[in-house]
């Protein structure tokens, strides 16, 4: 299975950014573990701080399943939400922190309605849980 993982703005700083919220593991280190554990699958990773670049990558449509953490775009990007709506492949939205225990503006996701599931608050393991659910 070809699985695309997309991370939005500021998630390039995982491992160093607000470790009390996001932990100390970098995405590169975590991806290495995922690729080892799911060696039968092809895992592609893309991160951008730019909304249009995320949409362009989603529209390339060269994946069987999608895991997306839109970052702050979760709360206001109707452009990404519309793009997700037009993707027929299975897709899971992931949030490292529990967005419902954070600031009020972070508690709304405009993108979630256009995904098949949302995982929030499982730390980096949310990506693994999403991957497992997509493989069922």
PDB file of C-alpha atoms in Angstrom:
ATOM      1  CA  UNK A   1       0.000   0.000   0.000  1.00  0.00           C
ATOM      2  CA  UNK A   2       1.249   3.479  -0.894  1.00  0.00           C
ATOM      3  CA  UNK A   3       0.634   5.721   2.102  1.00  0.00           C
ATOM      4  CA  UNK A   4       1.181   9.460   2.002  1.00  0.00           C
ATOM      5  CA  UNK A   5       1.773  11.331   5.251  1.00  0.00           C
ATOM      6  CA  UNK A   6       1.412  15.104   5.051  1.00  0.00           C
ATOM      7  CA  UNK A   7       2.287  17.516   7.836  1.00  0.00           C
ATOM      8  CA  UNK A   8       1.372  21.178   7.780  1.00  0.00           C
ATOM      9  CA  UNK A   9       2.955  24.334   9.167  1.00  0.00           C
ATOM     10  CA  UNK A  10       5.558  24.248  11.927  1.00  0.00           C
ATOM     11  CA  UNK A  11       5.559  20.445  12.043  1.00  0.00           C
ATOM     12  CA  UNK A  12       9.010  20.539  10.461  1.00  0.00           C
ATOM     13  CA  UNK A  13      10.119  21.494  13.989  1.00  0.00           C
ATOM     14  CA  UNK A  14       8.910  18.293  15.673  1.00  0.00           C
ATOM     15  CA  UNK A  15      11.392  17.195  18.294  1.00  0.00           C
ATOM     16  CA  UNK A  16      12.356  20.741  19.230  1.00  0.00           C
ATOM     17  CA  UNK A  17       9.140  22.795  19.086  1.00  0.00           C
ATOM     18  CA  UNK A  18       7.202  22.883  22.357  1.00  0.00           C
ATOM     19  CA  UNK A  19       8.397  19.451  23.524  1.00  0.00           C
ATOM     20  CA  UNK A  20       5.951  19.534  26.434  1.00  0.00           C
ATOM     21  CA  UNK A  21       3.139  19.371  23.848  1.00  0.00           C
ATOM     22  CA  UNK A  22       4.688  17.599  20.856  1.00  0.00           C
ATOM     23  CA  UNK A  23       7.418  15.475  22.452  1.00  0.00           C
ATOM     24  CA  UNK A  24      11.109  15.226  21.660  1.00  0.00           C
ATOM     25  CA  UNK A  25      11.080  12.787  18.731  1.00  0.00           C
ATOM     26  CA  UNK A  26      11.737  14.258  15.298  1.00  0.00           C
ATOM     27  CA  UNK A  27       9.508  13.261  12.399  1.00  0.00           C
ATOM     28  CA  UNK A  28      12.537  11.822  10.592  1.00  0.00           C
ATOM     29  CA  UNK A  29      13.251   9.493  13.518  1.00  0.00           C
ATOM     30  CA  UNK A  30       9.606   8.500  13.828  1.00  0.00           C
ATOM     31  CA  UNK A  31       9.289   7.850  10.084  1.00  0.00           C
ATOM     32  CA  UNK A  32      12.302   5.564  10.266  1.00  0.00           C
ATOM     33  CA  UNK A  33      10.489   3.469  12.877  1.00  0.00           C
ATOM     34  CA  UNK A  34       7.292   3.397  10.816  1.00  0.00           C
ATOM     35  CA  UNK A  35       9.160   2.352   7.676  1.00  0.00           C
ATOM     36  CA  UNK A  36      10.823  -0.487   9.585  1.00  0.00           C
ATOM     37  CA  UNK A  37       7.583  -1.665  11.151  1.00  0.00           C
ATOM     38  CA  UNK A  38       5.564  -1.358   7.936  1.00  0.00           C
ATOM     39  CA  UNK A  39       8.246  -2.486   5.500  1.00  0.00           C
ATOM     40  CA  UNK A  40       5.679  -4.020   3.126  1.00  0.00           C
ATOM     41  CA  UNK A  41       4.199  -0.584   2.536  1.00  0.00           C
ATOM     42  CA  UNK A  42       5.558   2.423   0.693  1.00  0.00           C
ATOM     43  CA  UNK A  43       5.408   5.408   3.041  1.00  0.00           C
ATOM     44  CA  UNK A  44       5.915   8.844   1.496  1.00  0.00           C
ATOM     45  CA  UNK A  45       6.272  11.962   3.602  1.00  0.00           C
ATOM     46  CA  UNK A  46       5.664  15.583   2.730  1.00  0.00           C
ATOM     47  CA  UNK A  47       5.746  18.672   4.943  1.00  0.00           C
ATOM     48  CA  UNK A  48       5.102  22.266   4.013  1.00  0.00           C
ATOM     49  CA  UNK A  49       4.427  25.520   5.786  1.00  0.00           C
ATOM     50  CA  UNK A  50       2.584  26.743   2.684  1.00  0.00           C
ATOM     51  CA  UNK A  51      -1.097  25.960   2.142  1.00  0.00           C
ATOM     52  CA  UNK A  52      -0.978  25.908  -1.663  1.00  0.00           C
ATOM     53  CA  UNK A  53       1.973  23.513  -1.691  1.00  0.00           C
ATOM     54  CA  UNK A  54       0.033  21.088   0.516  1.00  0.00           C
ATOM     55  CA  UNK A  55      -2.922  21.267  -1.870  1.00  0.00           C
ATOM     56  CA  UNK A  56      -0.650  20.724  -4.884  1.00  0.00           C
ATOM     57  CA  UNK A  57       0.834  17.618  -3.250  1.00  0.00           C
ATOM     58  CA  UNK A  58      -2.608  16.242  -2.398  1.00  0.00           C
ATOM     59  CA  UNK A  59      -3.735  16.755  -5.990  1.00  0.00           C
ATOM     60  CA  UNK A  60      -0.851  14.670  -7.333  1.00  0.00           C
ATOM     61  CA  UNK A  61      -3.034  11.690  -6.371  1.00  0.00           C
ATOM     62  CA  UNK A  62      -0.249   9.068  -6.288  1.00  0.00           C
ATOM     63  CA  UNK A  63      -1.204   7.285  -3.075  1.00  0.00           C
ATOM     64  CA  UNK A  64      -3.609   4.608  -1.867  1.00  0.00           C
ATOM     65  CA  UNK A  65      -4.275   6.162   1.541  1.00  0.00           C
ATOM     66  CA  UNK A  66      -3.591   9.468   3.271  1.00  0.00           C
ATOM     67  CA  UNK A  67      -2.605  10.518   6.775  1.00  0.00           C
ATOM     68  CA  UNK A  68      -2.728  14.285   7.221  1.00  0.00           C
ATOM     69  CA  UNK A  69      -1.868  16.571  10.095  1.00  0.00           C
ATOM     70  CA  UNK A  70      -2.828  19.972   8.715  1.00  0.00           C
ATOM     71  CA  UNK A  71      -1.346  21.746  11.742  1.00  0.00           C
ATOM     72  CA  UNK A  72      -2.838  25.205  12.214  1.00  0.00           C
ATOM     73  CA  UNK A  73      -4.577  24.897   8.824  1.00  0.00           C
ATOM     74  CA  UNK A  74      -6.912  22.447  10.595  1.00  0.00           C
ATOM     75  CA  UNK A  75      -8.761  25.368  12.111  1.00  0.00           C
ATOM     76  CA  UNK A  76      -9.314  27.621   9.115  1.00  0.00           C
ATOM     77  CA  UNK A  77      -8.215  26.187   5.762  1.00  0.00           C
ATOM     78  CA  UNK A  78     -11.348  25.705   3.744  1.00  0.00           C
ATOM     79  CA  UNK A  79      -9.058  25.316   0.726  1.00  0.00           C
ATOM     80  CA  UNK A  80      -7.463  22.175   2.208  1.00  0.00           C
ATOM     81  CA  UNK A  81     -10.901  21.000   3.390  1.00  0.00           C
ATOM     82  CA  UNK A  82     -12.263  21.324  -0.159  1.00  0.00           C
ATOM     83  CA  UNK A  83      -9.257  19.491  -1.549  1.00  0.00           C
ATOM     84  CA  UNK A  84      -9.722  16.623   0.931  1.00  0.00           C
ATOM     85  CA  UNK A  85     -13.394  16.404  -0.032  1.00  0.00           C
ATOM     86  CA  UNK A  86     -12.372  15.529  -3.583  1.00  0.00           C
ATOM     87  CA  UNK A  87      -9.920  12.776  -2.634  1.00  0.00           C
ATOM     88  CA  UNK A  88     -11.586   9.363  -2.908  1.00  0.00           C
ATOM     89  CA  UNK A  89      -8.840   7.423  -1.127  1.00  0.00           C
ATOM     90  CA  UNK A  90      -9.187   6.612   2.589  1.00  0.00           C
ATOM     91  CA  UNK A  91      -7.826   9.401   4.756  1.00  0.00           C
ATOM     92  CA  UNK A  92      -7.203  10.008   8.449  1.00  0.00           C
ATOM     93  CA  UNK A  93      -6.568  13.339  10.153  1.00  0.00           C
ATOM     94  CA  UNK A  94      -3.993  13.142  12.951  1.00  0.00           C
ATOM     95  CA  UNK A  95      -3.164  15.577  15.738  1.00  0.00           C
ATOM     96  CA  UNK A  96      -0.267  14.884  18.077  1.00  0.00           C
ATOM     97  CA  UNK A  97      -1.843  16.816  20.939  1.00  0.00           C
ATOM     98  CA  UNK A  98      -5.435  16.564  22.099  1.00  0.00           C
ATOM     99  CA  UNK A  99      -6.832  19.604  20.333  1.00  0.00           C
ATOM    100  CA  UNK A 100      -9.866  19.568  22.646  1.00  0.00           C
ATOM    101  CA  UNK A 101      -7.653  20.253  25.677  1.00  0.00           C
ATOM    102  CA  UNK A 102      -5.994  23.269  24.087  1.00  0.00           C
ATOM    103  CA  UNK A 103      -6.989  26.838  23.314  1.00  0.00           C
ATOM    104  CA  UNK A 104     -10.564  27.320  22.156  1.00  0.00           C
ATOM    105  CA  UNK A 105      -9.581  28.262  18.587  1.00  0.00           C
ATOM    106  CA  UNK A 106      -7.731  24.924  18.259  1.00  0.00           C
ATOM    107  CA  UNK A 107     -10.807  22.908  19.200  1.00  0.00           C
ATOM    108  CA  UNK A 108     -12.470  23.238  15.793  1.00  0.00           C
ATOM    109  CA  UNK A 109     -11.387  21.348  12.715  1.00  0.00           C
ATOM    110  CA  UNK A 110     -12.732  22.511   9.365  1.00  0.00           C
ATOM    111  CA  UNK A 111     -10.868  19.670   7.629  1.00  0.00           C
ATOM    112  CA  UNK A 112     -12.079  16.716   9.736  1.00  0.00           C
ATOM    113  CA  UNK A 113     -15.484  16.414   8.062  1.00  0.00           C
ATOM    114  CA  UNK A 114     -13.697  15.528   4.821  1.00  0.00           C
ATOM    115  CA  UNK A 115     -11.664  12.675   6.289  1.00  0.00           C
ATOM    116  CA  UNK A 116     -12.750   9.197   7.348  1.00  0.00           C
ATOM    117  CA  UNK A 117     -11.435   9.451  10.904  1.00  0.00           C
ATOM    118  CA  UNK A 118      -9.626  11.750  13.317  1.00  0.00           C
ATOM    119  CA  UNK A 119      -7.002  10.754  15.881  1.00  0.00           C
ATOM    120  CA  UNK A 120      -6.098  13.389  18.446  1.00  0.00           C
ATOM    121  CA  UNK A 121      -3.951  13.251  21.547  1.00  0.00           C
ATOM    122  CA  UNK A 122      -2.000  10.022  21.004  1.00  0.00           C
ATOM    123  CA  UNK A 123       1.305  11.789  20.500  1.00  0.00           C
ATOM    124  CA  UNK A 124       3.424  10.611  17.591  1.00  0.00           C
ATOM    125  CA  UNK A 125       1.740   7.209  17.891  1.00  0.00           C
ATOM    126  CA  UNK A 126      -1.286   8.775  16.225  1.00  0.00           C
ATOM    127  CA  UNK A 127       0.484   8.275  12.890  1.00  0.00           C
ATOM    128  CA  UNK A 128       0.976   4.563  13.599  1.00  0.00           C
ATOM    129  CA  UNK A 129      -2.634   4.167  14.735  1.00  0.00           C
ATOM    130  CA  UNK A 130      -3.797   5.897  11.562  1.00  0.00           C
ATOM    131  CA  UNK A 131      -1.628   3.618   9.455  1.00  0.00           C
ATOM    132  CA  UNK A 132      -3.000   0.531  11.197  1.00  0.00           C
ATOM    133  CA  UNK A 133      -6.574   1.687  10.649  1.00  0.00           C
ATOM    134  CA  UNK A 134      -5.940   2.371   6.958  1.00  0.00           C
ATOM    135  CA  UNK A 135      -4.526  -1.124   6.444  1.00  0.00           C
ATOM    136  CA  UNK A 136      -7.667  -2.852   7.798  1.00  0.00           C
TER     137      UNK A 136
END
